Each structure stands twice: as structure tokens, then as C-alpha cells.
PDB file of C-alpha atoms in Angstrom:
ATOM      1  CA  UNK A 692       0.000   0.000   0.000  1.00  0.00           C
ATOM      2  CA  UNK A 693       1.716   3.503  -0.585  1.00  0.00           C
ATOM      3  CA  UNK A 694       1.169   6.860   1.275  1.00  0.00           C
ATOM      4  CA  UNK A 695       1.493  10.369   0.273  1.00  0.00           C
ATOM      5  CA  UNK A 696       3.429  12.800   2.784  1.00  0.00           C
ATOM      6  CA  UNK A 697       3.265  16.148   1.788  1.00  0.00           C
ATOM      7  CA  UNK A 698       6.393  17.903   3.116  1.00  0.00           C
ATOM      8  CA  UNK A 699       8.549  15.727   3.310  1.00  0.00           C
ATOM      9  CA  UNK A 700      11.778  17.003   1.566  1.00  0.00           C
ATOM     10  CA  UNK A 701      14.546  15.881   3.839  1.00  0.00           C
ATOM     11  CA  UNK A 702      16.626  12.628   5.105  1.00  0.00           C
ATOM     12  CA  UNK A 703      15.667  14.058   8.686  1.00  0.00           C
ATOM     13  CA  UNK A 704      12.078  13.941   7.825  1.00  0.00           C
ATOM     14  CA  UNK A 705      12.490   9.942   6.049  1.00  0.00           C
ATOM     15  CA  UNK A 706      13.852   8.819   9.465  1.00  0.00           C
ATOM     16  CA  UNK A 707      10.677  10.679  11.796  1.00  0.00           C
ATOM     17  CA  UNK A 708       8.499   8.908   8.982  1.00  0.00           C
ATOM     18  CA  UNK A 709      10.502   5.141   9.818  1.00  0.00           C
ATOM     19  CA  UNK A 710      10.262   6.131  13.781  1.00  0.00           C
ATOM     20  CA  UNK A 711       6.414   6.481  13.243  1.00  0.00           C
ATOM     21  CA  UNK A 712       5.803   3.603  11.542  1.00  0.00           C
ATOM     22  CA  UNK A 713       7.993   1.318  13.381  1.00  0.00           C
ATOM     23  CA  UNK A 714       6.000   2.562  16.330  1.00  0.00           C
ATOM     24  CA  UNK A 715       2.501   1.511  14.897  1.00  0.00           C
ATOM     25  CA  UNK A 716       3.677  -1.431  13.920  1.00  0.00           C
ATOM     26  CA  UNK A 717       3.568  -0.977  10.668  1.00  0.00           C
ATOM     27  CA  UNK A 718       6.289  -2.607   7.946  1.00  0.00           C
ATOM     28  CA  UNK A 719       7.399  -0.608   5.337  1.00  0.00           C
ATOM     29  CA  UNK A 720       9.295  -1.705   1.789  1.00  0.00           C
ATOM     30  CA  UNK A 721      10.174   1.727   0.850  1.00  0.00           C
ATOM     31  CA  UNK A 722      10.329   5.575   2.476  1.00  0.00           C
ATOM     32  CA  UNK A 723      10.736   7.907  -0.354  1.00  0.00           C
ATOM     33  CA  UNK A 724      10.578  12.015  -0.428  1.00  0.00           C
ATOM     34  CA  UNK A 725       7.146  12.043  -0.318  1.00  0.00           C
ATOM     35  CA  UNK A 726       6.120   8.628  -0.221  1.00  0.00           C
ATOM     36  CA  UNK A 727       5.891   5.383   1.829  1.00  0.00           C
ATOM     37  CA  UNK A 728       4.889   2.308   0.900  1.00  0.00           C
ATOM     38  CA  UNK A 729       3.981  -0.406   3.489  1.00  0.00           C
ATOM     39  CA  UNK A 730       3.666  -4.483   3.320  1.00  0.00           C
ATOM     40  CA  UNK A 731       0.067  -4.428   4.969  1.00  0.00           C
ATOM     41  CA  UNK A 732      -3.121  -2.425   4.598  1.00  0.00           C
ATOM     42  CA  UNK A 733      -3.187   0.144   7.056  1.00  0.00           C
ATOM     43  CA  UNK A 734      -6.330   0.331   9.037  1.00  0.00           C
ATOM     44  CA  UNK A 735      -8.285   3.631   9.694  1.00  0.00           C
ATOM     45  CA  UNK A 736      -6.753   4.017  13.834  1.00  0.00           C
ATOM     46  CA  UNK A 737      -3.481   3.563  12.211  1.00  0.00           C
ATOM     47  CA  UNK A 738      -3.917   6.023   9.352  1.00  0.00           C
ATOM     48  CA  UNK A 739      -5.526   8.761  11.801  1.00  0.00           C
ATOM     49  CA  UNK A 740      -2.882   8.227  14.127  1.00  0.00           C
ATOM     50  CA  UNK A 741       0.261   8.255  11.500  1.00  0.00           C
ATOM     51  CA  UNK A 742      -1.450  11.374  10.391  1.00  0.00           C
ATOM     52  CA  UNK A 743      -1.875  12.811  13.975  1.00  0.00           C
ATOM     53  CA  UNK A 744       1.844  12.343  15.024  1.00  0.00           C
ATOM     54  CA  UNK A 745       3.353  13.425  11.223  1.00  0.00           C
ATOM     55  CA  UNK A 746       1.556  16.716  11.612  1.00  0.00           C
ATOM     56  CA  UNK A 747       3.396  17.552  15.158  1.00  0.00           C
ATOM     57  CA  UNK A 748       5.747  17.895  12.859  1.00  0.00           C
ATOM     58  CA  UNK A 749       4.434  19.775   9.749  1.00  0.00           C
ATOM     59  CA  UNK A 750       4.359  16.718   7.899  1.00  0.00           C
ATOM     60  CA  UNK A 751       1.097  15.953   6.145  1.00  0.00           C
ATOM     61  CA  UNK A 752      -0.216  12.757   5.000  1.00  0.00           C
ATOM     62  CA  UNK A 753      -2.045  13.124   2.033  1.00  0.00           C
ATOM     63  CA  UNK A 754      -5.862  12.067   0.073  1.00  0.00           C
ATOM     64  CA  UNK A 755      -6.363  13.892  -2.915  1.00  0.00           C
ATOM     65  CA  UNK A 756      -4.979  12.958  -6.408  1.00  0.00           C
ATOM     66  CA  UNK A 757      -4.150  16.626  -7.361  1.00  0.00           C
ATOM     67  CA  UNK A 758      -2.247  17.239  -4.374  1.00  0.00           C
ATOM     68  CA  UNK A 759      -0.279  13.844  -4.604  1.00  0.00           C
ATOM     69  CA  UNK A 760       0.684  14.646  -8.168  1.00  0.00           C
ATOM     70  CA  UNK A 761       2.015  17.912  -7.270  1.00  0.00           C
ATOM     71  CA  UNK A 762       3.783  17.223  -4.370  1.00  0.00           C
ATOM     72  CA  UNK A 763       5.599  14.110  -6.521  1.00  0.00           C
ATOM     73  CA  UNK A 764       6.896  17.263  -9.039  1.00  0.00           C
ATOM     74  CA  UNK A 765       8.029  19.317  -6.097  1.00  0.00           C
ATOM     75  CA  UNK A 766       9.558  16.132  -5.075  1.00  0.00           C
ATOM     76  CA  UNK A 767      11.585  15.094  -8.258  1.00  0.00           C
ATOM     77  CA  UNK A 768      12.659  18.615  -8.493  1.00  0.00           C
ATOM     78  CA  UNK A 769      13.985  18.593  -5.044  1.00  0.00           C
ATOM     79  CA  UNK A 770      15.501  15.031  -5.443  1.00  0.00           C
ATOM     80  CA  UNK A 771      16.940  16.016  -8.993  1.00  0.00           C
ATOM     81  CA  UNK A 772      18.420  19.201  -7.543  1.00  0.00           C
ATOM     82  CA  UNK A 773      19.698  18.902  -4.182  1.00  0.00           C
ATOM     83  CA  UNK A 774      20.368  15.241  -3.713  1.00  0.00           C
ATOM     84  CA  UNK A 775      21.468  14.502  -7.016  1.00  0.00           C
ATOM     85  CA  UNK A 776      25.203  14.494  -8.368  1.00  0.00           C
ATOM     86  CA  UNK A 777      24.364  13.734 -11.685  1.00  0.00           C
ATOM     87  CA  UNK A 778      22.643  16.377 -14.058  1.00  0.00           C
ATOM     88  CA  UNK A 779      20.022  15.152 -16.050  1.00  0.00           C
ATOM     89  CA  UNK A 780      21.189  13.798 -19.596  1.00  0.00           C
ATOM     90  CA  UNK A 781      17.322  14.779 -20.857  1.00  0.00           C
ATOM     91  CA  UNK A 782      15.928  18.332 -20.580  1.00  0.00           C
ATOM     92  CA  UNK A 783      14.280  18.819 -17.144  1.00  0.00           C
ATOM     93  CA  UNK A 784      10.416  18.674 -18.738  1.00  0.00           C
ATOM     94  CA  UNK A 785      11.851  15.031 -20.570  1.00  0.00           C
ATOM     95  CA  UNK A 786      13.163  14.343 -17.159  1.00  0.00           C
ATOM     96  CA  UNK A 787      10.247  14.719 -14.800  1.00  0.00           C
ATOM     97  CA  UNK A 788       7.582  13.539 -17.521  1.00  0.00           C
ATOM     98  CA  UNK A 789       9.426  10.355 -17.802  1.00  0.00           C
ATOM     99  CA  UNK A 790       9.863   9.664 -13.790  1.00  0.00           C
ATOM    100  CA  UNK A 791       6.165  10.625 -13.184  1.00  0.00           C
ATOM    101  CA  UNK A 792       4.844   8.771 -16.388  1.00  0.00           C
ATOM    102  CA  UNK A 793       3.022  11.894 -17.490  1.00  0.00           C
ATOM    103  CA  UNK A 794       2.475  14.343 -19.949  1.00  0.00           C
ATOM    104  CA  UNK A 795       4.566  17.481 -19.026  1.00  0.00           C
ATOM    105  CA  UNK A 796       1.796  19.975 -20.821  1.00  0.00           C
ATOM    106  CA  UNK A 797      -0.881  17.985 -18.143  1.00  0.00           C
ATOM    107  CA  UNK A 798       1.806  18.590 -15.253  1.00  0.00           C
ATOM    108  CA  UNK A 799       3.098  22.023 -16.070  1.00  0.00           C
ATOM    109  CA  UNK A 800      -0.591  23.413 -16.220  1.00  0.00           C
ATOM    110  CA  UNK A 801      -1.690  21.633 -13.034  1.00  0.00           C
ATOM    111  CA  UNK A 802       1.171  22.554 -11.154  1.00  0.00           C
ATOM    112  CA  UNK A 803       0.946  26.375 -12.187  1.00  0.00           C
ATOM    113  CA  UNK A 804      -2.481  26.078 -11.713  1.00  0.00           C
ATOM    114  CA  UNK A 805      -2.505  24.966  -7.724  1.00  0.00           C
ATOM    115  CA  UNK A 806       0.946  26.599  -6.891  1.00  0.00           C
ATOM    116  CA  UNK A 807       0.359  29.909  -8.582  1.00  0.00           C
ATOM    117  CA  UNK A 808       4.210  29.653 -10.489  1.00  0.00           C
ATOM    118  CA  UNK A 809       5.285  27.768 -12.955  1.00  0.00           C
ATOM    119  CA  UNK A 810       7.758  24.435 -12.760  1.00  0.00           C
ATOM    120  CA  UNK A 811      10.192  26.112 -14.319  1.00  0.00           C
ATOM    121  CA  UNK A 812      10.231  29.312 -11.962  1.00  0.00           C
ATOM    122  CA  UNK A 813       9.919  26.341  -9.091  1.00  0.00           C
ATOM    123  CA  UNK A 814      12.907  24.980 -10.641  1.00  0.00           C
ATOM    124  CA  UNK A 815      15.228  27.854 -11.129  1.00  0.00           C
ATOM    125  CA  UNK A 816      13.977  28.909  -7.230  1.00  0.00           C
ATOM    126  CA  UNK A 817      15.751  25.889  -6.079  1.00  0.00           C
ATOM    127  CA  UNK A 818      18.538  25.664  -8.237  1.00  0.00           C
ATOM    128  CA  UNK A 819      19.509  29.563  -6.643  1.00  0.00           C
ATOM    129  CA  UNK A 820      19.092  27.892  -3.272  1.00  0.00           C
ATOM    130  CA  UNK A 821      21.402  25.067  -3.967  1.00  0.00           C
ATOM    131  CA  UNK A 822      23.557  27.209  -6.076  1.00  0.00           C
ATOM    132  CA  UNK A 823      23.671  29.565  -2.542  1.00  0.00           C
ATOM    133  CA  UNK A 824      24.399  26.555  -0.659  1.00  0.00           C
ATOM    134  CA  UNK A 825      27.331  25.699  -2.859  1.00  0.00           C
ATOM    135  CA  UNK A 826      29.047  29.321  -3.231  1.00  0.00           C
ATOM    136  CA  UNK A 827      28.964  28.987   1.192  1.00  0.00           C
ATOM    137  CA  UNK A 828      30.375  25.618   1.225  1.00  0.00           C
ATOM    138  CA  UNK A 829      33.724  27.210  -0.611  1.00  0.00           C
ATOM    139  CA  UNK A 830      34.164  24.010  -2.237  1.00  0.00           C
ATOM    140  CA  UNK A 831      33.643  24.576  -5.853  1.00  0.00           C
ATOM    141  CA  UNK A 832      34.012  27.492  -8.221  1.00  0.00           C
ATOM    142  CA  UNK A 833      31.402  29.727  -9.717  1.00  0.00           C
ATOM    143  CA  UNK A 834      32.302  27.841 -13.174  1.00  0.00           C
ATOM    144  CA  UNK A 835      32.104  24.139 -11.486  1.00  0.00           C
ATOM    145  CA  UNK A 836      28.900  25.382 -10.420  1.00  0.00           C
ATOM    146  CA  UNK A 837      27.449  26.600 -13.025  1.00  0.00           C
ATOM    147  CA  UNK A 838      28.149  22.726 -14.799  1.00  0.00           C
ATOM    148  CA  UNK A 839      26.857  21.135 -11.649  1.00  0.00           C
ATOM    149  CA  UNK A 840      23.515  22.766 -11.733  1.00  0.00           C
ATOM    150  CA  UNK A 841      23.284  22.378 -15.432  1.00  0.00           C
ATOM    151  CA  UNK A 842      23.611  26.421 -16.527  1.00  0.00           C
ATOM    152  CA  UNK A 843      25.284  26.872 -19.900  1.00  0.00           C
ATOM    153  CA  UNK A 844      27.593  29.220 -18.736  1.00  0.00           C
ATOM    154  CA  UNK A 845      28.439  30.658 -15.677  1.00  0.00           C
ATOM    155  CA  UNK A 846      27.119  33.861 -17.028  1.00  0.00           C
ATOM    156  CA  UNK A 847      23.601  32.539 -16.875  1.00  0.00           C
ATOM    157  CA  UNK A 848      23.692  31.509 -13.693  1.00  0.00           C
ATOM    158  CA  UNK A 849      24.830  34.873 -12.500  1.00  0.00           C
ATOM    159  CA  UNK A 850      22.101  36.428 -14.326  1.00  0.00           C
ATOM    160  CA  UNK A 851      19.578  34.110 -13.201  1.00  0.00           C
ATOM    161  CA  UNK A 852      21.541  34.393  -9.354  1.00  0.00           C
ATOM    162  CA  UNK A 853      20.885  38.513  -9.428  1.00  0.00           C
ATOM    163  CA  UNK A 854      17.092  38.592 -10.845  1.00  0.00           C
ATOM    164  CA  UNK A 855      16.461  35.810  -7.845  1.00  0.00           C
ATOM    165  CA  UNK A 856      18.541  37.604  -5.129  1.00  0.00           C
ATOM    166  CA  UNK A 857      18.811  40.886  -5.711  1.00  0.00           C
ATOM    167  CA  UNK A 858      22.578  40.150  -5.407  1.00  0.00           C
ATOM    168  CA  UNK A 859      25.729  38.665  -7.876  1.00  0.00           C
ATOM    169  CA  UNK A 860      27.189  34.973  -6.451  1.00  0.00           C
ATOM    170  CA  UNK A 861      30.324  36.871  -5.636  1.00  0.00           C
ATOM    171  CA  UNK A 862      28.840  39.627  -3.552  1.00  0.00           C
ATOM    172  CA  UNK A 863      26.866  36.690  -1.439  1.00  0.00           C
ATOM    173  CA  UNK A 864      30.539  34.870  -1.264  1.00  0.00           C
ATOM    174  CA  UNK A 865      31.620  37.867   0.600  1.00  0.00           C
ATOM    175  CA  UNK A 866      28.969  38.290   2.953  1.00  0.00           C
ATOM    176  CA  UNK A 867      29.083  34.278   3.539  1.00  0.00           C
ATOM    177  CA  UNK A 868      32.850  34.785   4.501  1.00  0.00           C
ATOM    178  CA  UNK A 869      31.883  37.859   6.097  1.00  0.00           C
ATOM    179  CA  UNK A 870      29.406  36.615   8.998  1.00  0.00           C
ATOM    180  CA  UNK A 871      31.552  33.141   9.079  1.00  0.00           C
ATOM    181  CA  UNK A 872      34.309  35.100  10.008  1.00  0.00           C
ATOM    182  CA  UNK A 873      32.520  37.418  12.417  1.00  0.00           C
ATOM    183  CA  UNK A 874      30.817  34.169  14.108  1.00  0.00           C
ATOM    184  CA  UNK A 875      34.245  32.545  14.570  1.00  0.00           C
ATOM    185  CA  UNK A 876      35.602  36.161  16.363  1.00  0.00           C
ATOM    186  CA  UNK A 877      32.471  35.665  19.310  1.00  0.00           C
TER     187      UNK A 877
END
């Protein structure tokens, strides 16, 4: 049987999700971002308490089809983004047609529909974030990247790094080396 969790976006949140099962005695094959699925039919005490303890936590298990569907994009965007090493070899409407088994057109106007953006302003959203993360980390260059998050030059990513920010990636370096130094001088 599977589940639906909305909100759940993180390894931290996969391991609450195990806890809670493994507490009601429930037996799972697979905890995903975003979805569980469990050997045995849950009954209806054991769904309204998983859903009970999971939103003490701001996790949400989930009913309705449209909601799944769009939490699943959200989901492979996240995955594809922030957990993945390996950029897509496809284009990233190919890519999350083929892992949802859907037309992209049906997903695209669904998602901008309940979300109010569009996939593609979802996507670039996160890749800033990640991009932010990696520019803190001090690990890679701006053109290294640029490659990892799949931008055709460094340029664009800039670009895209300003319009999201307000700010270029090496202005945010220097304030990230700014308040890490000023931490390490309390």
C-alpha cells in the first residue's frame, strides 16, 4: 500500500516517517521524499494516528490525487536538484515527464495552476538555493557550479543568481565569509 506525505523534503524527515511507523507497527518496503509504501493495509486508527503524530511535525499525510501529483513534481525537483550528483542527460520537462509517467503539458498546467508559479520558476527557485548553498560551502568554483547545476555558462547563472537575489554569487561569497568570520571572532 503507498502513502502520500506532503512535506517531506529531507533525510531528517524519512527517518521521523521510519520512527512512526515502526512505532505503529507498521512494515514498510520503501520511504521515499514524499512517499511510503507499506507491506500491509493500514487500518483507519493507524492512518488517523500516522497522520496525527506526522503533523506535530508539519508533515502531512495526504488524500487527494491533485495534491499527490504535485507534491511528486516538487519532489523530483527537489531530489533532482539537491540530492542529485548527476545532471540530467534529458531536458528537465523530458526528465520529470518520464519519472512521473506523465504528460509534461498535463503537469506544467496543473502545477501552475494549484501553486500559482510555474515548474520552471519552481525549478530555477531551487537551483539559486542550492547554487547559494554551494558558493557557502567554498568548495567549488562559480564555473564548477554553473556545470553542476546544469547552466550553460556561468554567465547565466549569474544572471539568473541577481534577478532571484537581488545580489551577484560573488557579492553573497563575501557576505558568507563575512558573517563566518565574524561568528568565529564571538
Amino acid at each position: 500500500m503507498k502513502l502520500y506525505i506532503k512535506y517531506m523534503v529531507s533525510l531528517r524527515c524519512k527517518l521521523f516517517v521510519k520512527y512512526e511507523l515502526e512505532k505503529l507497527g507498521l512494515h514498510y518496503t520503501s520511504v521515499e521524499l514524499g512517499m511510503i509504501e507499506i507491506k500491509e493495509d493500514i487500518s483507519e486508527l493507524q492512518k488517523q494516528e500516522l497522520k496525527s503524530n506526522l503533523a506535530i511535525s508539519g508533515l502531512e499525510l495526504m488524500d487527494d490525487k491533485r495534491s499527490i501529483l504535485i507534491d511528486k513534481i516538487k519532489n523530483v525537483i527537489i531530489e533532482m536538484i539537491h540530492y542529485s550528483d548527476e545532471v540530467p542527460k534529458v531536458n528537465y520537462s523530458d526528465y520529470i515527464a518520464q519519472k512521473l509517467k506523465y504528460d509534461y503539458t498535463y503537469l506544467s498546467n496543473l502545477f501552475s495552476e494549484v501553486k500559482g508559479i510555474t515548474i520552471q520558476h519552481f525549478i530555477i527557485k531551487h537551483k539559486i538555493e542550492r547554487a547559494k548553498e554551494l558558493i557557502l560551502y567554498d568548495e567549488l568554483n562559480l564555473t564548477e557550479i554553473a556545470y553542476k547545476l546544469n547552466y550553460s555558462s556561468v554567465a547565466h547563472l549569474s544572471h539568473q543568481f541577481k534577478k532571484v537575489t537581488g545580489h551577484t554569487p560573488s557579492f553573497y561569497k563575501k557576505i558568507g565569509k563575512k558573517r563566518k568570520s565574524n561568528l568565529e571572532n564571538l
